[in-house]
Each structure stands twice: as C-alpha cells, then as structure tokens.
CSV table of N, CA, C and O and ligand atoms in Angstrom, one decimal:
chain,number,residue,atom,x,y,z
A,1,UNK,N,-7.1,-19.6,19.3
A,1,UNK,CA,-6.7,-19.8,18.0
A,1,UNK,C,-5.7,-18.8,17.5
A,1,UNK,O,-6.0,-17.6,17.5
A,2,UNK,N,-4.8,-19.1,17.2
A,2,UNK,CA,-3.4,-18.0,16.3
A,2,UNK,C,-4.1,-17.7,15.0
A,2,UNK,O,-4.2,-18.3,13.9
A,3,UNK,N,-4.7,-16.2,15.6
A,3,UNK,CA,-5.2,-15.9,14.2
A,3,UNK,C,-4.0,-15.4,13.1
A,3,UNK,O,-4.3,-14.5,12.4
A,4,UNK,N,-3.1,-15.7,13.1
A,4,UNK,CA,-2.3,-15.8,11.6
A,4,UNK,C,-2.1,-17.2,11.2
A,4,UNK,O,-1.2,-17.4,10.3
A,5,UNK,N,-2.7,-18.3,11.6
A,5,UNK,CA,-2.8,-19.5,11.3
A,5,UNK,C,-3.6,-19.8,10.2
A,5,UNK,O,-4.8,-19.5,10.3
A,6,UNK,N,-3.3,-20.3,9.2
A,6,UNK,CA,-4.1,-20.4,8.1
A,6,UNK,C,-5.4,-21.6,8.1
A,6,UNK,O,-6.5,-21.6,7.7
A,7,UNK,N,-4.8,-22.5,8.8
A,7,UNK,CA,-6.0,-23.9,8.8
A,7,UNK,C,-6.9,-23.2,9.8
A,7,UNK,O,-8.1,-23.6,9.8
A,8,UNK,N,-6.4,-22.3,10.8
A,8,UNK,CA,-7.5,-22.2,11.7
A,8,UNK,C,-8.7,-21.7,11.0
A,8,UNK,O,-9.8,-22.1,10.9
A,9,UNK,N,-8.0,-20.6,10.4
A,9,UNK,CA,-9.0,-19.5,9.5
A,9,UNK,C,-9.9,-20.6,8.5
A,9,UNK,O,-11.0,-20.4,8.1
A,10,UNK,N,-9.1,-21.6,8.3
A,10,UNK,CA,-10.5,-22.3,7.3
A,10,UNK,C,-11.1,-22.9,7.7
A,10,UNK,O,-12.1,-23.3,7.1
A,11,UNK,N,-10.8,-23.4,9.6
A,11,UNK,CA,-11.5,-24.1,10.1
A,11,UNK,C,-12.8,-23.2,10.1
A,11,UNK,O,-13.9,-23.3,9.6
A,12,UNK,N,-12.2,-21.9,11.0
A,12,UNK,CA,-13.4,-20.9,11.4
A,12,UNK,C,-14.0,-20.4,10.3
A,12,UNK,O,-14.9,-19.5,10.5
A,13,UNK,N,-13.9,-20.8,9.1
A,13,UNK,CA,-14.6,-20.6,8.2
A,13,UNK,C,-14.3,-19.1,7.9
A,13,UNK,O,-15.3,-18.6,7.3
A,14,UNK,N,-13.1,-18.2,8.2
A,14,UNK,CA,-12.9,-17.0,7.3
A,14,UNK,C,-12.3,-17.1,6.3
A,14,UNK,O,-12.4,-16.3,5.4
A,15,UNK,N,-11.3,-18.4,6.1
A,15,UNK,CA,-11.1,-18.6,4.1
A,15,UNK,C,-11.8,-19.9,3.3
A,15,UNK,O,-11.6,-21.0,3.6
A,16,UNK,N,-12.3,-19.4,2.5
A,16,UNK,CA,-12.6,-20.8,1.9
A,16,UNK,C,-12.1,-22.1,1.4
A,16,UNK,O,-11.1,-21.8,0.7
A,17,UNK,N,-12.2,-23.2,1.4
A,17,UNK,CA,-12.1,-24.3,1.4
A,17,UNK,C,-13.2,-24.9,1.0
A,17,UNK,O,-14.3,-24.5,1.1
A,18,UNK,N,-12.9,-26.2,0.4
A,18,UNK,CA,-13.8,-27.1,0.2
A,18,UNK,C,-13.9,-28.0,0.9
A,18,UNK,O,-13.0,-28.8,0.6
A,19,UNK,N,-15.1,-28.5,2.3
A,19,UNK,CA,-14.7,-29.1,3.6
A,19,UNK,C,-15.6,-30.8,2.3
A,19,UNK,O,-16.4,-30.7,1.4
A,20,UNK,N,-14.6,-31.9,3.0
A,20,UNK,CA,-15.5,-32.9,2.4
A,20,UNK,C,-15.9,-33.6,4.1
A,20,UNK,O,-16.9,-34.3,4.2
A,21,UNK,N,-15.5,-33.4,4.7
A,21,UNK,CA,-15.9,-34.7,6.0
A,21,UNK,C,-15.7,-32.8,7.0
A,21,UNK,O,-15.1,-31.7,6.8
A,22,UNK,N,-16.5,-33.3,8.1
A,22,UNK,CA,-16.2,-32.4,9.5
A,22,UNK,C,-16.8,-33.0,10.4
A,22,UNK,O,-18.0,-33.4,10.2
A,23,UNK,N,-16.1,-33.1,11.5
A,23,UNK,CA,-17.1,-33.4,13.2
A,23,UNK,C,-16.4,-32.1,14.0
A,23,UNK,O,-15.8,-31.1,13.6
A,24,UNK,N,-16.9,-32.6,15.5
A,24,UNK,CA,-16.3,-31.5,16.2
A,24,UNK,C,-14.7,-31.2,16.5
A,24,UNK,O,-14.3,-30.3,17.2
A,25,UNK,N,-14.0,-32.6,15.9
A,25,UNK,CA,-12.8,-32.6,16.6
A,25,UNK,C,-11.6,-32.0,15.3
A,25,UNK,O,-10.5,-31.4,15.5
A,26,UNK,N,-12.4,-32.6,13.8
A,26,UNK,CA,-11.5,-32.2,13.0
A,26,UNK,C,-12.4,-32.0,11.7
A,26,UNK,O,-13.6,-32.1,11.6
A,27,UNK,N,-11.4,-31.8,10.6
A,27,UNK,CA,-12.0,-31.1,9.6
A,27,UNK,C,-11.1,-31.8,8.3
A,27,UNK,O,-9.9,-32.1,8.5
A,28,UNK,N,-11.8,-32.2,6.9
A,28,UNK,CA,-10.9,-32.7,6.0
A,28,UNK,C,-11.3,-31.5,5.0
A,28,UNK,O,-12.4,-31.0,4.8
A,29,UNK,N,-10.4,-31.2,4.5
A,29,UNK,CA,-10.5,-30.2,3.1
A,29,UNK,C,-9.9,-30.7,1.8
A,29,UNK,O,-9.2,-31.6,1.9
A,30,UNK,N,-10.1,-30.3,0.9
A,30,UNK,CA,-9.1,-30.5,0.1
A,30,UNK,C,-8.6,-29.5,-0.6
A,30,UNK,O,-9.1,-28.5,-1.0
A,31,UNK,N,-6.8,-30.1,-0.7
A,31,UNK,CA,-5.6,-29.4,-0.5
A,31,UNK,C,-5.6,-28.4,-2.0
A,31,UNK,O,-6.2,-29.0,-2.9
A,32,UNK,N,-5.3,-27.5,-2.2
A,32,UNK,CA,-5.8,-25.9,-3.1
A,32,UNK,C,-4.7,-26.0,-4.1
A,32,UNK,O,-4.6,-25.2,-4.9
A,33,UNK,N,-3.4,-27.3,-4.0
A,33,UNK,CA,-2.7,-28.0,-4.5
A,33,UNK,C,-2.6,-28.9,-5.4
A,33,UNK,O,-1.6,-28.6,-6.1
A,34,UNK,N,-3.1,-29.8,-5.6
A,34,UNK,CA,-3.0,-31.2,-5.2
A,34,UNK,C,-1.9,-32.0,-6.0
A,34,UNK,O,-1.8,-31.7,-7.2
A,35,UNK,N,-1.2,-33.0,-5.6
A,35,UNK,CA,-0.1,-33.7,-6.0
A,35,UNK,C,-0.5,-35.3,-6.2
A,35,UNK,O,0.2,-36.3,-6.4
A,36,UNK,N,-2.0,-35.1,-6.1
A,36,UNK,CA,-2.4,-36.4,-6.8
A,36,UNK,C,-4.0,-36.5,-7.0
A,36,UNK,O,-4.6,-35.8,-6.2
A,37,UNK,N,-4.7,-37.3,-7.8
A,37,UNK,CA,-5.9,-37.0,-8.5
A,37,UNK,C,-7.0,-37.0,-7.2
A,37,UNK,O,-8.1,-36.3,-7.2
A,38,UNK,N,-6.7,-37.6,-6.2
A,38,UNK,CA,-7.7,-36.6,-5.0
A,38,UNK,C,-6.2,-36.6,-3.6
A,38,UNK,O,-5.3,-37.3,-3.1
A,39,UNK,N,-6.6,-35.7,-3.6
A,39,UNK,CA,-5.4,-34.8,-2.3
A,39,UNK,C,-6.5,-34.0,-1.5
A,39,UNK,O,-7.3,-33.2,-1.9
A,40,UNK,N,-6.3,-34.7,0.1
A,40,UNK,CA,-7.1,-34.0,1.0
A,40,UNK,C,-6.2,-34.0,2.0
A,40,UNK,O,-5.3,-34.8,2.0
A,41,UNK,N,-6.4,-33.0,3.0
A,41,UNK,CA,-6.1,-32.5,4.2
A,41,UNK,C,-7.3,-32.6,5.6
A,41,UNK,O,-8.3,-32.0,5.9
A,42,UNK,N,-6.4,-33.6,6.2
A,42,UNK,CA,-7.0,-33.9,7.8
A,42,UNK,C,-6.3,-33.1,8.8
A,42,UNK,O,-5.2,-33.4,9.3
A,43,UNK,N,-7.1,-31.9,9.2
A,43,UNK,CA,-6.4,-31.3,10.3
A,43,UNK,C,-7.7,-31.3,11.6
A,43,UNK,O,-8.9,-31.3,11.5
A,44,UNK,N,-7.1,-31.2,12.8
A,44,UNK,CA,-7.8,-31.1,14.0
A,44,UNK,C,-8.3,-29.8,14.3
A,44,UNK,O,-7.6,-28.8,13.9
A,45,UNK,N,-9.3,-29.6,14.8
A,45,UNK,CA,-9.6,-28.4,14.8
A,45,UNK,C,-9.2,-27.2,15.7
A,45,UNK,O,-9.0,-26.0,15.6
A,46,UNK,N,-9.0,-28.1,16.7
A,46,UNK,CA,-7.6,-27.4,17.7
A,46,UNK,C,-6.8,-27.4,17.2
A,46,UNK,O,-6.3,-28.4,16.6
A,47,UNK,N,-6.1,-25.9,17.5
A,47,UNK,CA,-4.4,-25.7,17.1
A,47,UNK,C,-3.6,-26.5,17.4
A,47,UNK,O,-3.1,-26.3,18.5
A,48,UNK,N,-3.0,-27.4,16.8
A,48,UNK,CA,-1.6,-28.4,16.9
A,48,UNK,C,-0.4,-27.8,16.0
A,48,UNK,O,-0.5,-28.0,14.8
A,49,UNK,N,0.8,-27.1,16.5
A,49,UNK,CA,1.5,-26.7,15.4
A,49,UNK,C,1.9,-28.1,14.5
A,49,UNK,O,1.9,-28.2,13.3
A,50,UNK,N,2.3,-29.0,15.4
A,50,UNK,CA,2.6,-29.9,14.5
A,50,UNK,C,3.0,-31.4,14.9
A,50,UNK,O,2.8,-31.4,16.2
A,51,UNK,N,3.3,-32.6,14.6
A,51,UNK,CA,3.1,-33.7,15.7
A,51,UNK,C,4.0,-33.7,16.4
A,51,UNK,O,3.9,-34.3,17.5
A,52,UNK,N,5.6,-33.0,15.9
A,52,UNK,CA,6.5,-32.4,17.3
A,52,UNK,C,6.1,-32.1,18.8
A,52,UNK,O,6.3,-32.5,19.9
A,53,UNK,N,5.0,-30.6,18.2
A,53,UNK,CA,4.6,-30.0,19.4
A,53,UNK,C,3.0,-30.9,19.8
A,53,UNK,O,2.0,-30.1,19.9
A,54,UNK,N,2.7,-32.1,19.9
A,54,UNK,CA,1.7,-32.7,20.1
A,54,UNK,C,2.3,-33.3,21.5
A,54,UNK,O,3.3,-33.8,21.9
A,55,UNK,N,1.1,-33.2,22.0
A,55,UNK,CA,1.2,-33.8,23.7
A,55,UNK,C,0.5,-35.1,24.3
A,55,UNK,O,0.0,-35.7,23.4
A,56,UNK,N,0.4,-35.6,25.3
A,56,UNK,CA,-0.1,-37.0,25.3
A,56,UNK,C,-1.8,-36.9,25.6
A,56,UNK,O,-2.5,-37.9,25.5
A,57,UNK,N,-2.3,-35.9,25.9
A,57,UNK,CA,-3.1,-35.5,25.9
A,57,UNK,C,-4.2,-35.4,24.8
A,57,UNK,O,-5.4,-35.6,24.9
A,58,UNK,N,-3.2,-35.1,23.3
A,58,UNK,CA,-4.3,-35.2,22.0
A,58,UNK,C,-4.0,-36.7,21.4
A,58,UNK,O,-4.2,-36.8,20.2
A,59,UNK,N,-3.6,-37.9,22.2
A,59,UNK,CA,-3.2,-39.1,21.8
A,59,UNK,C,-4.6,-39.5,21.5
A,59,UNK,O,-4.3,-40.6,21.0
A,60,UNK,N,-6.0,-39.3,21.4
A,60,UNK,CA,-6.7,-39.9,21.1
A,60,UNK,C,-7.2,-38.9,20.1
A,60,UNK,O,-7.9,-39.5,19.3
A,61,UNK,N,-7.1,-37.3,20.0
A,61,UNK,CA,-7.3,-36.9,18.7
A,61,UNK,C,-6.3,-37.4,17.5
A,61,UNK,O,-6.8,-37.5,16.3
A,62,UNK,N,-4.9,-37.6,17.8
A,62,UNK,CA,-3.8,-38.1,16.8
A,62,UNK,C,-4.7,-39.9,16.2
A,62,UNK,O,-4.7,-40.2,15.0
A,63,UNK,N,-5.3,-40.6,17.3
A,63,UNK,CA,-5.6,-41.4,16.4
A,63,UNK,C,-7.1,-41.6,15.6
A,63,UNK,O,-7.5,-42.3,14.7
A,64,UNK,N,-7.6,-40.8,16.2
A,64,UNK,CA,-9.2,-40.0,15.1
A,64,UNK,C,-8.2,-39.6,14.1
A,64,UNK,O,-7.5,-40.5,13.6
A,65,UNK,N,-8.1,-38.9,13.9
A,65,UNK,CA,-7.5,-38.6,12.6
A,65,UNK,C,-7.1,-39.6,11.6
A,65,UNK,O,-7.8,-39.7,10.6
A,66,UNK,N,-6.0,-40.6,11.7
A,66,UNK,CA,-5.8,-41.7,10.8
A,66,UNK,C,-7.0,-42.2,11.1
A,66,UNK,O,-7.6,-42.2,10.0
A,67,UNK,N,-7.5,-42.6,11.9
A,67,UNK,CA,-9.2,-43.5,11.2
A,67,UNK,C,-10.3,-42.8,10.9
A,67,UNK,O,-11.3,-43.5,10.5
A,68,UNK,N,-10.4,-41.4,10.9
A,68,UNK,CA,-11.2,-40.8,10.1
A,68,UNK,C,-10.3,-40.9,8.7
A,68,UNK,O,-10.9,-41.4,7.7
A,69,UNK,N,-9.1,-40.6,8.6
A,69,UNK,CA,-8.7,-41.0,6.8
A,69,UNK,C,-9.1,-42.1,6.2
A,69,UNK,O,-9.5,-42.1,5.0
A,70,UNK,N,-9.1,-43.6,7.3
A,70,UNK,CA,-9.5,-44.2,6.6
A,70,UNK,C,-10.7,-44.2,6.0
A,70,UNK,O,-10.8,-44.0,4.8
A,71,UNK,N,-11.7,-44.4,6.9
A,71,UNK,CA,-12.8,-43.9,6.4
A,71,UNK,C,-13.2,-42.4,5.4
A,71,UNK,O,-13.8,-42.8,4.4
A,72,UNK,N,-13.0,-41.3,5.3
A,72,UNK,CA,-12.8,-41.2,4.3
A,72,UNK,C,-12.2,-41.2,2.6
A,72,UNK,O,-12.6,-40.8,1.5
A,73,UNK,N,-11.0,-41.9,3.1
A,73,UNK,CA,-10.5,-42.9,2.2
A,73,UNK,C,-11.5,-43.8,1.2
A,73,UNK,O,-11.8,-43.6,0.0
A,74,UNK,N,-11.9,-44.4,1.8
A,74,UNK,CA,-13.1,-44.9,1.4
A,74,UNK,C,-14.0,-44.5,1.1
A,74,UNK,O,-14.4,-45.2,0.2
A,75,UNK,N,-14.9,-43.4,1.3
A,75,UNK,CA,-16.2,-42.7,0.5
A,75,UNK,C,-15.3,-42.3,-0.4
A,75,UNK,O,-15.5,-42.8,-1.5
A,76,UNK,N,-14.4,-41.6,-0.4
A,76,UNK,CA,-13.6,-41.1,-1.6
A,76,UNK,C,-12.7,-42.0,-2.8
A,76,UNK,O,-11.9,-41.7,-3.6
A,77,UNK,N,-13.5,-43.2,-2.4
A,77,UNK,CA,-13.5,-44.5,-3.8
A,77,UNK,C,-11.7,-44.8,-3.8
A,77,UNK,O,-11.2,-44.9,-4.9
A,78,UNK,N,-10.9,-45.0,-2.4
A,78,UNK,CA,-9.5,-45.4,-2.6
A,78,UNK,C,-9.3,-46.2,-2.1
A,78,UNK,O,-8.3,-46.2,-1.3
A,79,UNK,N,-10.4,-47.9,-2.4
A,79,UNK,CA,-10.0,-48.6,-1.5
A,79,UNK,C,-8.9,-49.6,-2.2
A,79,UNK,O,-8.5,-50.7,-1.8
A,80,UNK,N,-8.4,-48.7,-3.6
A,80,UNK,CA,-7.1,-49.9,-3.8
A,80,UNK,C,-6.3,-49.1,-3.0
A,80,UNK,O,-5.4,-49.0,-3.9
A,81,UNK,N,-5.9,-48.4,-2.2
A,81,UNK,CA,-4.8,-48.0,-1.4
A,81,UNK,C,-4.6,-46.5,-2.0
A,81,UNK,O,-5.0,-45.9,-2.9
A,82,UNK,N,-3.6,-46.3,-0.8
A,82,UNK,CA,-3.7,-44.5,-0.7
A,82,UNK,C,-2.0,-44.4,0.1
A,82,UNK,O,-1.2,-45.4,0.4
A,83,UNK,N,-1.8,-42.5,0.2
A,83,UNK,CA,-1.1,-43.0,1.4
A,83,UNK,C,-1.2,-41.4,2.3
A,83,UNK,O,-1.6,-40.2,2.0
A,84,UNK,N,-0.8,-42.0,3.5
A,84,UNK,CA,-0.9,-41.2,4.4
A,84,UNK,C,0.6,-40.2,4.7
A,84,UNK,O,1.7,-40.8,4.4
A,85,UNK,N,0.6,-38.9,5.1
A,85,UNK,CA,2.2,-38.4,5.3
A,85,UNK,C,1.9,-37.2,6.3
A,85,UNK,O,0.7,-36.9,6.3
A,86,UNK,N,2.4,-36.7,6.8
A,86,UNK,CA,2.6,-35.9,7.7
A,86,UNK,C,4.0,-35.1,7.6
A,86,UNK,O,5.1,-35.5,8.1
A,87,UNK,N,4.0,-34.4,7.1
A,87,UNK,CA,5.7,-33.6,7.5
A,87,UNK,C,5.6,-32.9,8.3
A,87,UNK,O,4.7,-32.1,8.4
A,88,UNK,N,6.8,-33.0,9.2
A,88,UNK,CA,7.1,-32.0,10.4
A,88,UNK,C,8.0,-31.4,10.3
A,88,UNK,O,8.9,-31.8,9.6
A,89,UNK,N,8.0,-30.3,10.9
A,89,UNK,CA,9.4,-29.4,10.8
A,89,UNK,C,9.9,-29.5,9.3
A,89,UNK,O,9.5,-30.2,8.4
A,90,UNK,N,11.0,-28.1,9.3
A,90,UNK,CA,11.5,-27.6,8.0
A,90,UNK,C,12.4,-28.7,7.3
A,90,UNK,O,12.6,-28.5,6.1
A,91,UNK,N,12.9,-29.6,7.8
A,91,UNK,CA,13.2,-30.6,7.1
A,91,UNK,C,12.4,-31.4,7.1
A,91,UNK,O,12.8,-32.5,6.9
A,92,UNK,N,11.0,-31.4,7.2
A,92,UNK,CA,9.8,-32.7,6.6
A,92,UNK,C,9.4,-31.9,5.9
A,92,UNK,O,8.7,-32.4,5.1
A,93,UNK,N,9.6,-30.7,5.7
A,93,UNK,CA,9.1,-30.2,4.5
A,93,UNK,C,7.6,-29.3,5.3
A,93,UNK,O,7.0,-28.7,4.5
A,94,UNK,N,7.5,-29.3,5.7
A,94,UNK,CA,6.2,-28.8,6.2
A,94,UNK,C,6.0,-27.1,6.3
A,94,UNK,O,6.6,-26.5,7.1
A,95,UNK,N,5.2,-26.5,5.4
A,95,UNK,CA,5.2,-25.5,5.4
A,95,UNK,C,4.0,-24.4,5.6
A,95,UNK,O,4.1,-23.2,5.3
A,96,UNK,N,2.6,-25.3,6.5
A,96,UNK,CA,1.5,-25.1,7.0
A,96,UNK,C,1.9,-25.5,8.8
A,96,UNK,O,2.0,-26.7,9.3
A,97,UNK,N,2.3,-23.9,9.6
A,97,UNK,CA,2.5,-25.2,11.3
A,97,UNK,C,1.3,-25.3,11.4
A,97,UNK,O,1.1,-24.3,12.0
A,98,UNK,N,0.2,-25.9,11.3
A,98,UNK,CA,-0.8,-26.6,12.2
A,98,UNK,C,-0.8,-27.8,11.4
A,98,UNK,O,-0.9,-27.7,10.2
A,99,UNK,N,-0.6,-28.9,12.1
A,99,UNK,CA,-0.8,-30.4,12.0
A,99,UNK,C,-1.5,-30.5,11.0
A,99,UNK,O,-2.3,-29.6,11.0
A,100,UNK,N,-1.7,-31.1,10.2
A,100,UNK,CA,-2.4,-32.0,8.8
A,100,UNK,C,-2.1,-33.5,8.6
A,100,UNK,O,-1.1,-34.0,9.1
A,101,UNK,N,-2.8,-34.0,8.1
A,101,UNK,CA,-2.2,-34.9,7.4
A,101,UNK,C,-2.7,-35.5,6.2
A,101,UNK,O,-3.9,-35.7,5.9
A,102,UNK,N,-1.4,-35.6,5.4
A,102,UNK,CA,-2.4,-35.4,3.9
A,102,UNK,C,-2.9,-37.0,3.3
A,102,UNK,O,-2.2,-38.0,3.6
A,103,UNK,N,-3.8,-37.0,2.7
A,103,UNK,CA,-3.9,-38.1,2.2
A,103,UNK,C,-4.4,-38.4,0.6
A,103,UNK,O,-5.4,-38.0,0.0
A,104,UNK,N,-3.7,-39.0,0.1
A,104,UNK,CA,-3.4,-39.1,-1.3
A,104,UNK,C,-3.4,-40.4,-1.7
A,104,UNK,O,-2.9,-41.5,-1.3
A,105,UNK,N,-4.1,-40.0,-2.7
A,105,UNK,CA,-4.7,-41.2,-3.6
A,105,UNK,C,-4.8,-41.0,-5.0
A,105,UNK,O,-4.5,-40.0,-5.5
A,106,UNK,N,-5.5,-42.3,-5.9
A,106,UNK,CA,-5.9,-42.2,-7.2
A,106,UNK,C,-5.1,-42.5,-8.4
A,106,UNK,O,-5.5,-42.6,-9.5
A,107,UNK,N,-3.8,-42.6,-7.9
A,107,UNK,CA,-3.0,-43.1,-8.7
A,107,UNK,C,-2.2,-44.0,-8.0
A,107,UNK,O,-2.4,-44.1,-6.8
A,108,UNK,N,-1.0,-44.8,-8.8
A,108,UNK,CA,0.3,-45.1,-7.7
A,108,UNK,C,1.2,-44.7,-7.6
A,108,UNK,O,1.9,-44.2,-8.5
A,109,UNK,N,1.5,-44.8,-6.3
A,109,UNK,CA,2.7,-43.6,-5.4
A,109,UNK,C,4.1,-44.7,-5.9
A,109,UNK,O,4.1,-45.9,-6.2
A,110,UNK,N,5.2,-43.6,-5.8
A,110,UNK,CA,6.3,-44.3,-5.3
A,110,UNK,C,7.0,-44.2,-3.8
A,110,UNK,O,6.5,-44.0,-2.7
A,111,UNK,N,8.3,-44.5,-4.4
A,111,UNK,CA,8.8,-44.8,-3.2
A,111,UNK,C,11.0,-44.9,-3.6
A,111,UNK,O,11.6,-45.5,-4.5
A,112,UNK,N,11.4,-44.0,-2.7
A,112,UNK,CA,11.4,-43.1,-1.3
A,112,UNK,C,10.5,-42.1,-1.8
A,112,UNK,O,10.5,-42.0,-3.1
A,113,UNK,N,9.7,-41.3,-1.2
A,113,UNK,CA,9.4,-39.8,-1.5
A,113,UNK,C,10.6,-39.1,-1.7
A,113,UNK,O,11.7,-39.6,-1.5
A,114,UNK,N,10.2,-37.8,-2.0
A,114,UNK,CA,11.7,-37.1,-2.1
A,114,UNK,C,12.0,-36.2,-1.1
A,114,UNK,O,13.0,-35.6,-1.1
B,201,5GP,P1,2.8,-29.1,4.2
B,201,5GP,O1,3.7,-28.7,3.1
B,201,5GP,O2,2.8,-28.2,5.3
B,201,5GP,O3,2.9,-30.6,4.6
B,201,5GP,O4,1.3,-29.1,3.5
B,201,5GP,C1,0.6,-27.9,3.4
B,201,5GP,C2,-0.4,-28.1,2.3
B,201,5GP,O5,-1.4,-27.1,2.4
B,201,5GP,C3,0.2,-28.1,0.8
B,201,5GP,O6,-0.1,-29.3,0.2
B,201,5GP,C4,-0.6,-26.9,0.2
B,201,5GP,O7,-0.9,-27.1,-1.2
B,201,5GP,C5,-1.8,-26.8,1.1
B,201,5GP,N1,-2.3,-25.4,1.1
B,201,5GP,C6,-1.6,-24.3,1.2
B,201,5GP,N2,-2.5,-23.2,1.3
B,201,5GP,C7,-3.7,-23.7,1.2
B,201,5GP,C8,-5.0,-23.1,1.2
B,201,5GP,O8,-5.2,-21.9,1.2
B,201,5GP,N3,-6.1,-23.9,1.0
B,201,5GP,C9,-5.9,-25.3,0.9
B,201,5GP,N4,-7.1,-26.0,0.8
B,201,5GP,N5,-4.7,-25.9,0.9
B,201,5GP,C10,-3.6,-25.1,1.1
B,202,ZN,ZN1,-3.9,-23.5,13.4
C-alpha cells in the first residue's frame, strides 16, 4: 500500500470515513464533499492508481465495482436513477490517484458534465 495514498489510509482505517457497504475486495464511503444529496465513493481496496493504470487481471474487480454500485444504489433509495463517473488523469479531473468511482444520486443530473 503507498502509504501517502489517501483512500488506502481510509481503507486501513487510519483516517476516518464513513464506510456504508465493505467486502474484502472494496470499500464505499461517502465522499467528505458531496456534489449531490447522497455522494459515495467505490474504491477497491487494492491500490489501483487509476483505470489507466488498471490491468487485465482486476477485470473482474473493475466489474464488482459497478455492480456493487448498483446494488448499493439501491439500499441507498436511488432507484429512480443515479449516475456513475470515474475521472482519470489530470484532464478527467481526477484528483484522488487511487481508482474510485463516484456515485451520485438524489436529484437530477445534467448533461454534458463540465
Ligand atoms: P476525484 O476528483 O479524484 O474524481 O474525486 C476525489 C473525491 O474524493 C472528491 O469528490 C473529494 O471530495 C473526495 N475526497 C477528498 N478527500 C476526501 C477525504 O478525506 N474523505 C472523503 N470521504 N472523501 C474525500
Ligand atoms: Zn491507494
């Protein structure tokens, strides 16, 4: 684990967070932000800087992930729809390198993002 990694540190439980869902493979928190009335964060609990640096190897953690959102999507009362995003690299805007993916709900979204 890159201990100057921030998600690791909340995986390992040295910063706080509010975990809503956890197995062994990943962890949902919610985001210390949020940009919409529930904002959570799905990250794996192995280090992924990001789905750039993602290999064919976590092809089956990459898709736990989106169907753990859905499913928590759902306990989290968003079954009129949600949405899912990922930013990579400094032009996706991404400013956490370990993989996340956020999921946002509770209101409605537009469209393009910015
Ligand atoms: P990115 O910009 O990399 O796609 O998303 C990073 C997200 O992490 C942002 O939405 C930001 O609000 C969130 N974040 C940054 N620091 C913390 C923190 O210490 N705790 C939690 N729960 N979220 C954080
Ligand atoms: Zn990390």
């Amino acid at each position: 684990m890159p201990t100057n990694c921030l998600f690791c540190q909340i995986i390992a439980g040295q910063i706080p967070a509010t975990v809503v869902h956890r197995t062994e493979r990943l962890t949902a928190i919610r985001d210390i932000n949020p940009a919409a009335p529930t904002h959570l964060l799905l990250l794996p609990n192995e280090h992924i800087g990001s789905v750039a640096e993602a290999q064919p190897a976590h092809a089956a953690l990459l898709g736990e992930l989106l169907l753990t959102a859905a499913v928590v999507a759902q306990q989290q009362g968003l079954g009129g729809g949600y949405r899912l995003v990922i930013n990579t690299g400094a032009d996706g805007g991404q400013t956490v390198q370990h993989l996340h993916v956020h999921l946002l709900g509770g209101r409605a979204m537009r469209w393009p993002p910015g």
